[in-house]
Amino acid sequence: MTLEPAEGVVQAVVLYDGRLLLVADGHGWTLPSGTPQQAEPAEATAARAVYELTGYLVDGTESLAPHHAPQAGGASADGASAVVCQLLSESPSDGAALAPEQVRWAAIPETTEVALPAAVREYLRGHTPV
């Protein structure tokens, strides 16, 4: 498996116990996201962004490619990528950029008002607990 350097913004999709990790962005709630460093793959960017913003340790495991106009690295037409991340720590480390009230775990049905890329919505549909 070859990891390609990411371009544009990378969004992290972190699920745990039927809940999705969200962060406050000043306009509401959104996925944790970040910009790749030079030659950094999307999976590494997602993991780094989650840790820096929230203090949670995750492992970026799978890029989600949109069903329409797929591009390398799971990028959508607007340049954003989404990466599924596995949670490695159940509690955040100290030193996160965001305060605890700016981070939340939302049940998947509670994310209908959150602006999520189509590829992420499709992924969540397959992971909604019954």
Backbone as a chain_set.jsonl record, in Angstrom:
{"seq": "MTLEPAEGVVQAVVLYDGRLLLVADGHGWTLPSGTPQQAEPAEATAARAVYELTGYLVDGTESLAPHHAPQAGGASADGASAVVCQLLSESPSDGAALAPEQVRWAAIPETTEVALPAAVREYLRGHTPV", "coords": {"N": [[0.844, -1.179, 0.0], [0.662, 2.105, -0.978], [1.059, 5.317, 0.23], [-0.187, 8.336, -0.767], [0.874, 11.771, -0.991], [-1.152, 14.197, 0.619], [-3.523, 16.69, -0.466], [-4.939, 19.934, -0.033], [-7.63, 20.401, 2.359], [-7.947, 18.049, 5.004], [-10.301, 15.966, 6.396], [-11.243, 14.337, 9.411], [-12.796, 11.312, 10.257], [-14.007, 10.074, 12.997], [-15.211, 7.462, 14.723], [-16.819, 6.139, 17.582], [-18.281, 3.835, 19.625], [-20.802, 4.18, 18.374], [-20.896, 6.902, 18.065], [-19.909, 10.091, 16.701], [-16.983, 12.003, 16.405], [-16.895, 15.439, 16.858], [-16.032, 18.893, 16.291], [-16.105, 22.295, 17.415], [-16.438, 25.009, 15.187], [-16.843, 27.713, 15.147], [-19.033, 28.334, 13.631], [-20.72, 26.338, 14.146], [-20.888, 22.788, 14.448], [-18.411, 20.507, 13.273], [-16.374, 18.165, 11.395], [-13.193, 17.206, 12.747], [-10.373, 18.763, 11.283], [-7.545, 19.36, 9.1], [-4.64, 20.812, 7.5], [-2.411, 19.3, 5.254], [1.052, 18.656, 5.99], [4.173, 19.133, 4.253], [4.474, 16.599, 1.86], [2.949, 14.846, 3.396], [0.8, 12.116, 3.952], [-2.799, 11.763, 3.594], [-3.932, 10.168, 5.616], [-2.121, 10.391, 7.742], [-2.234, 13.143, 8.145], [-4.89, 13.457, 9.017], [-4.841, 12.015, 11.461], [-2.939, 13.519, 12.893], [-4.195, 16.046, 12.968], [-6.522, 15.512, 14.497], [-5.358, 14.816, 16.956], [-3.92, 17.187, 17.605], [-6.01, 19.084, 17.751], [-7.947, 17.968, 19.529], [-6.752, 16.268, 21.391], [-7.166, 13.564, 21.399], [-5.872, 10.397, 20.583], [-5.523, 8.939, 17.511], [-5.657, 6.69, 14.679], [-5.228, 7.09, 11.35], [-6.927, 5.314, 8.951], [-8.376, 4.732, 6.566], [-9.058, 6.212, 3.519], [-11.817, 8.039, 2.358], [-13.361, 7.993, -0.647], [-15.215, 10.134, -2.744], [-18.347, 9.277, -4.333], [-18.947, 10.474, -6.695], [-17.033, 11.932, -9.245], [-14.37, 10.892, -8.393], [-11.131, 11.396, -6.989], [-7.561, 11.179, -6.643], [-6.412, 9.995, -3.478], [-8.797, 10.264, -2.112], [-9.925, 12.738, -2.413], [-12.352, 15.322, -2.719], [-14.292, 17.248, -5.097], [-13.944, 19.844, -4.163], [-11.468, 19.822, -3.067], [-11.199, 18.773, -0.523], [-10.452, 16.057, 1.666], [-11.557, 13.023, 3.169], [-10.955, 10.989, 5.938], [-11.209, 7.906, 7.508], [-10.752, 7.228, 10.892], [-9.345, 5.301, 13.498], [-10.063, 5.197, 16.912], [-7.664, 5.43, 19.427], [-7.221, 6.157, 22.031], [-9.211, 6.491, 24.876], [-9.589, 8.751, 26.372], [-8.79, 12.223, 26.177], [-5.506, 13.676, 25.708], [-3.63, 16.129, 27.586], [-3.214, 19.558, 26.551], [-4.513, 20.021, 24.144], [-5.617, 21.946, 21.328], [-8.234, 22.852, 21.316], [-10.76, 23.712, 23.696], [-12.382, 21.607, 26.171], [-15.213, 21.985, 25.963], [-15.492, 22.563, 23.325], [-15.38, 20.29, 21.925], [-17.08, 17.376, 20.995], [-18.879, 14.279, 21.299], [-21.101, 13.01, 19.131], [-24.132, 11.274, 18.714], [-24.787, 9.322, 15.841], [-27.389, 9.737, 14.587], [-27.826, 12.35, 15.47], [-26.356, 13.98, 13.851], [-27.479, 15.089, 11.624], [-27.807, 17.796, 11.068], [-25.263, 18.659, 10.72], [-22.798, 19.802, 8.494], [-21.669, 17.583, 6.362], [-19.471, 15.853, 4.127], [-20.657, 14.088, 1.197], [-19.537, 11.516, 0.872], [-18.848, 10.89, 3.483], [-21.357, 10.881, 4.756], [-22.465, 8.674, 3.442], [-20.746, 6.649, 4.357], [-21.335, 6.748, 7.115], [-23.997, 5.913, 7.082], [-23.765, 3.187, 6.755], [-22.812, 2.493, 9.22], [-24.482, 3.089, 11.283], [-25.815, 2.389, 14.402], [-28.299, -0.089, 15.251]], "CA": [[0.0, 0.0, 0.0], [1.426, 3.337, -1.099], [0.315, 6.482, 0.688], [0.088, 9.518, -1.572], [0.778, 13.031, -0.25], [-2.482, 14.805, 0.581], [-3.644, 18.073, -0.911], [-6.152, 20.57, 0.486], [-8.033, 20.114, 3.733], [-8.245, 16.648, 5.308], [-11.254, 15.827, 7.496], [-11.133, 13.058, 10.113], [-14.047, 10.678, 10.642], [-13.671, 9.244, 14.152], [-16.394, 6.856, 15.328], [-16.592, 5.336, 18.778], [-19.507, 3.459, 20.327], [-21.952, 4.754, 17.688], [-20.849, 8.369, 18.111], [-18.961, 10.731, 15.807], [-16.242, 13.099, 17.021], [-17.105, 16.734, 16.215], [-15.389, 20.046, 16.923], [-16.732, 23.589, 17.132], [-15.635, 25.796, 14.249], [-17.298, 29.098, 15.163], [-20.323, 28.395, 12.943], [-21.438, 25.114, 14.5], [-20.053, 21.602, 14.646], [-17.85, 19.948, 12.05], [-15.352, 17.147, 11.605], [-11.838, 17.74, 12.932], [-9.699, 18.802, 9.988], [-6.269, 20.051, 9.066], [-3.943, 20.924, 6.225], [-1.221, 18.441, 5.295], [2.408, 19.169, 5.917], [4.813, 18.717, 3.008], [4.57, 15.167, 1.567], [2.226, 14.078, 4.407], [-0.399, 11.456, 3.446], [-4.058, 12.169, 4.213], [-4.136, 9.396, 6.846], [-1.278, 10.992, 8.781], [-2.77, 14.478, 8.401], [-6.1, 13.305, 9.828], [-4.443, 11.618, 12.814], [-2.273, 14.662, 13.529], [-5.184, 17.099, 13.214], [-7.361, 15.107, 15.626], [-4.568, 14.912, 18.185], [-3.627, 18.587, 17.916], [-7.237, 19.81, 18.099], [-8.767, 17.39, 20.602], [-5.975, 15.486, 22.349], [-7.415, 12.136, 21.21], [-4.926, 9.696, 19.737], [-6.213, 8.12, 16.523], [-4.868, 6.167, 13.58], [-5.935, 7.227, 10.081], [-6.863, 3.988, 8.345], [-9.035, 4.544, 5.27], [-9.545, 7.419, 2.854], [-13.132, 7.885, 1.74], [-13.454, 8.661, -1.944], [-16.591, 10.436, -3.112], [-18.884, 8.426, -5.393], [-18.928, 11.226, -7.938], [-15.757, 12.579, -9.557], [-13.301, 10.517, -7.474], [-9.779, 11.846, -7.28], [-6.552, 10.491, -5.834], [-6.345, 10.312, -2.06], [-10.11, 10.483, -1.518], [-10.263, 14.163, -2.47], [-13.586, 15.686, -3.395], [-14.103, 18.294, -6.093], [-13.519, 21.084, -3.52], [-10.124, 19.658, -2.539], [-11.199, 18.198, 0.818], [-10.392, 14.606, 1.788], [-12.082, 12.497, 4.424], [-10.228, 9.784, 6.328], [-11.727, 7.194, 8.674], [-9.706, 7.052, 11.898], [-9.651, 4.44, 14.637], [-9.725, 5.798, 18.191], [-6.668, 4.658, 20.168], [-7.261, 6.551, 23.442], [-10.583, 6.836, 25.25], [-9.631, 10.087, 26.963], [-7.817, 13.083, 25.492], [-4.297, 14.154, 26.383], [-3.59, 17.569, 27.849], [-2.549, 20.374, 25.544], [-5.282, 20.143, 22.907], [-5.866, 23.326, 20.915], [-9.616, 23.199, 21.632], [-11.226, 23.471, 25.065], [-13.298, 20.461, 26.215], [-16.575, 22.317, 25.507], [-15.451, 22.716, 21.871], [-15.255, 18.939, 21.39], [-18.207, 16.556, 21.451], [-19.184, 13.01, 20.644], [-22.519, 13.071, 18.774], [-24.732, 10.067, 18.153], [-24.911, 9.506, 14.399], [-28.64, 10.397, 14.215], [-27.768, 13.772, 15.842], [-25.459, 14.701, 12.938], [-28.195, 15.48, 10.407], [-27.633, 19.236, 10.832], [-23.841, 18.933, 10.525], [-22.401, 19.767, 7.084], [-20.716, 16.502, 6.134], [-19.362, 15.46, 2.722], [-21.514, 12.964, 0.798], [-18.839, 10.252, 1.132], [-18.921, 10.642, 4.926], [-22.751, 10.482, 5.015], [-22.612, 7.298, 2.946], [-20.025, 5.792, 5.289], [-22.077, 6.709, 8.377], [-25.214, 5.105, 6.879], [-23.403, 1.785, 6.963], [-22.303, 2.303, 10.583], [-25.454, 3.536, 12.268], [-26.288, 1.259, 15.206], [-29.745, -0.326, 15.262]], "C": [[0.889, 1.242, 0.0], [0.553, 4.502, -0.67], [0.767, 7.701, -0.113], [0.032, 10.765, -0.697], [-0.606, 13.653, -0.438], [-2.396, 16.226, 0.048], [-4.928, 18.639, -0.33], [-6.417, 20.183, 1.927], [-8.355, 18.632, 3.876], [-9.154, 16.615, 6.534], [-11.135, 14.43, 8.087], [-12.508, 12.571, 10.546], [-13.714, 9.684, 11.743], [-14.974, 8.767, 14.784], [-15.984, 6.053, 16.548], [-17.94, 5.088, 19.436], [-20.745, 4.134, 19.711], [-22.006, 6.273, 17.697], [-19.723, 8.88, 17.227], [-18.305, 11.902, 16.522], [-16.437, 14.366, 16.196], [-16.379, 17.821, 16.995], [-16.137, 21.315, 16.528], [-15.816, 24.37, 16.2], [-16.042, 27.268, 14.196], [-18.649, 29.282, 14.502], [-21.201, 27.205, 13.304], [-20.438, 23.996, 14.717], [-19.614, 21.045, 13.308], [-16.868, 18.838, 12.402], [-14.016, 17.817, 11.905], [-11.125, 17.716, 11.578], [-8.393, 19.574, 10.092], [-5.695, 20.056, 7.668], [-2.677, 20.084, 6.293], [0.079, 19.223, 5.304], [3.03, 18.621, 4.632], [4.97, 17.197, 2.942], [3.836, 14.282, 2.582], [0.985, 13.43, 3.791], [-1.652, 11.905, 4.223], [-4.287, 11.449, 5.541], [-3.346, 9.983, 8.01], [-1.781, 12.387, 9.145], [-3.985, 14.394, 9.307], [-5.749, 12.966, 11.271], [-3.806, 12.781, 13.565], [-3.283, 15.748, 13.886], [-6.069, 16.756, 14.41], [-6.594, 15.267, 16.927], [-4.322, 16.368, 18.574], [-4.871, 19.344, 18.373], [-7.891, 19.305, 19.371], [-7.983, 16.674, 21.689], [-6.217, 13.994, 22.243], [-6.382, 11.555, 20.254], [-5.715, 8.779, 18.812], [-5.219, 7.649, 15.466], [-5.698, 6.302, 12.306], [-5.8, 5.947, 9.279], [-7.405, 3.892, 6.928], [-9.507, 5.883, 4.72], [-10.89, 7.113, 2.218], [-13.162, 8.678, 0.443], [-14.92, 8.951, -2.235], [-17.049, 9.547, -4.263], [-18.916, 9.15, -6.729], [-17.584, 11.94, -8.063], [-14.652, 12.206, -8.573], [-11.947, 11.01, -7.962], [-8.825, 11.1, -6.366], [-6.63, 10.931, -4.385], [-7.688, 10.583, -1.417], [-10.545, 11.925, -1.565], [-11.585, 14.367, -3.184], [-13.292, 16.826, -4.349], [-13.619, 19.598, -5.456], [-12.149, 20.961, -2.862], [-10.064, 19.064, -1.15], [-11.14, 16.673, 0.727], [-11.024, 14.22, 3.112], [-11.393, 11.162, 4.694], [-10.885, 9.191, 7.567], [-10.56, 6.927, 9.614], [-10.207, 6.15, 13.024], [-9.188, 5.126, 15.916], [-8.772, 4.876, 18.956], [-6.642, 5.003, 21.65], [-8.671, 7.007, 23.786], [-10.705, 8.189, 25.93], [-8.525, 10.927, 26.324], [-6.615, 13.418, 26.364], [-4.439, 15.637, 26.663], [-2.93, 18.287, 26.67], [-3.275, 20.487, 24.222], [-5.546, 21.611, 22.6], [-7.273, 23.781, 21.292], [-9.938, 22.874, 23.086], [-12.223, 22.305, 25.045], [-14.711, 20.767, 25.72], [-16.652, 22.542, 23.996], [-15.297, 21.375, 21.148], [-16.446, 18.143, 21.898], [-18.303, 15.277, 20.647], [-20.687, 13.016, 20.393], [-22.976, 11.722, 18.234], [-24.981, 10.324, 16.668], [-26.249, 10.144, 14.009], [-28.668, 11.898, 14.547], [-26.929, 14.602, 14.87], [-26.161, 15.177, 11.672], [-28.009, 16.955, 10.074], [-26.176, 19.631, 10.6], [-23.524, 18.819, 9.029], [-21.298, 18.726, 6.908], [-20.654, 16.193, 4.645], [-20.219, 14.225, 2.44], [-20.851, 11.617, 1.098], [-18.889, 9.888, 2.615], [-20.336, 10.205, 5.297], [-22.976, 9.033, 4.608], [-21.925, 6.32, 3.903], [-20.803, 5.643, 6.601], [-23.353, 5.876, 8.26], [-24.935, 3.633, 7.135], [-22.941, 1.485, 8.376], [-23.243, 2.81, 11.657], [-25.954, 2.341, 13.065], [-27.807, 1.139, 15.165], [-30.275, -0.51, 16.649]], "O": [[1.751, 1.406, 0.863], [-0.569, 4.655, -1.154], [1.948, 8.048, -0.13], [-0.764, 10.823, 0.241], [-1.157, 13.63, -1.539], [-1.349, 16.872, 0.102], [-5.903, 17.909, -0.152], [-5.528, 19.697, 2.626], [-8.958, 18.03, 2.988], [-8.819, 17.169, 7.581], [-10.949, 13.454, 7.36], [-13.288, 13.323, 11.13], [-13.206, 8.595, 11.478], [-15.746, 9.566, 15.314], [-14.953, 5.38, 16.557], [-18.657, 6.032, 19.765], [-21.626, 4.6, 20.433], [-23.036, 6.865, 17.376], [-18.716, 8.201, 17.026], [-18.983, 12.701, 17.168], [-16.181, 14.379, 14.992], [-16.141, 17.691, 18.196], [-16.724, 21.397, 15.449], [-14.598, 24.4, 16.378], [-15.625, 27.991, 13.291], [-19.344, 30.263, 14.767], [-22.321, 27.091, 12.805], [-19.296, 24.226, 15.116], [-20.355, 21.104, 12.326], [-16.573, 18.607, 13.575], [-13.734, 18.89, 11.372], [-11.262, 16.758, 10.818], [-8.166, 20.332, 11.035], [-6.202, 19.387, 6.767], [-1.945, 20.146, 7.281], [0.191, 20.296, 4.712], [2.459, 17.734, 3.998], [5.527, 16.583, 3.852], [4.082, 13.076, 2.623], [0.187, 14.127, 3.164], [-1.56, 12.364, 5.361], [-4.783, 12.053, 6.492], [-3.847, 10.06, 9.132], [-1.758, 12.773, 10.314], [-4.106, 15.164, 10.26], [-6.296, 13.56, 12.201], [-4.1, 13.001, 14.739], [-3.234, 16.308, 14.981], [-6.338, 17.618, 15.247], [-7.127, 15.801, 17.9], [-4.493, 16.741, 19.734], [-4.792, 20.161, 19.291], [-8.339, 20.096, 20.201], [-8.49, 16.488, 22.795], [-5.547, 13.219, 22.925], [-6.061, 12.163, 19.233], [-6.486, 7.938, 19.274], [-4.096, 8.146, 15.376], [-6.761, 5.691, 12.196], [-4.687, 5.532, 8.957], [-6.944, 3.053, 6.154], [-10.263, 6.601, 5.375], [-11.078, 6.057, 1.614], [-13.005, 9.899, 0.449], [-15.777, 8.1, -1.998], [-16.234, 9.111, -5.076], [-18.912, 8.512, -7.781], [-17.069, 12.486, -7.087], [-14.048, 13.094, -7.97], [-11.658, 11.039, -9.159], [-9.257, 10.454, -5.412], [-6.884, 12.1, -4.096], [-7.739, 11.08, -0.292], [-11.452, 12.313, -0.829], [-11.897, 13.662, -4.144], [-12.165, 17.317, -4.404], [-12.95, 20.388, -6.122], [-11.709, 21.882, -2.175], [-8.967, 18.862, -0.629], [-11.713, 16.076, -0.184], [-11.024, 15.001, 4.063], [-11.264, 10.319, 3.806], [-11.093, 9.888, 8.559], [-9.506, 6.457, 9.187], [-11.362, 6.242, 13.44], [-8.049, 5.586, 15.997], [-9.043, 3.686, 19.112], [-6.106, 4.238, 22.452], [-9.258, 7.817, 23.07], [-11.808, 8.721, 26.054], [-7.463, 10.413, 25.974], [-6.701, 13.439, 27.591], [-5.265, 16.32, 26.057], [-2.185, 17.684, 25.898], [-2.708, 21.004, 23.259], [-5.684, 22.425, 23.513], [-7.49, 24.964, 21.559], [-9.45, 21.887, 23.637], [-12.842, 22.042, 24.013], [-15.349, 19.903, 25.119], [-17.742, 22.694, 23.444], [-15.11, 21.326, 19.932], [-16.791, 18.214, 23.077], [-17.877, 15.196, 19.494], [-21.47, 13.025, 21.343], [-22.301, 11.107, 17.409], [-25.348, 11.436, 16.287], [-26.251, 11.033, 13.158], [-29.458, 12.638, 13.96], [-26.806, 15.813, 15.052], [-25.498, 15.627, 10.737], [-28.052, 17.325, 8.9], [-25.881, 20.792, 10.317], [-23.931, 17.858, 8.376], [-20.143, 18.961, 7.261], [-21.675, 16.263, 3.961], [-20.473, 13.418, 3.334], [-21.523, 10.679, 1.528], [-18.963, 8.71, 2.963], [-20.506, 9.261, 6.068], [-23.6, 8.262, 5.337], [-22.484, 5.269, 4.217], [-20.916, 4.54, 7.136], [-23.752, 5.211, 9.216], [-25.782, 2.919, 7.673], [-22.699, 0.323, 8.703], [-22.85, 2.948, 12.815], [-26.461, 1.381, 12.486], [-28.515, 2.141, 15.057], [-31.475, -0.718, 16.829]]}, "num_chains": 1, "name": "protein.A"}
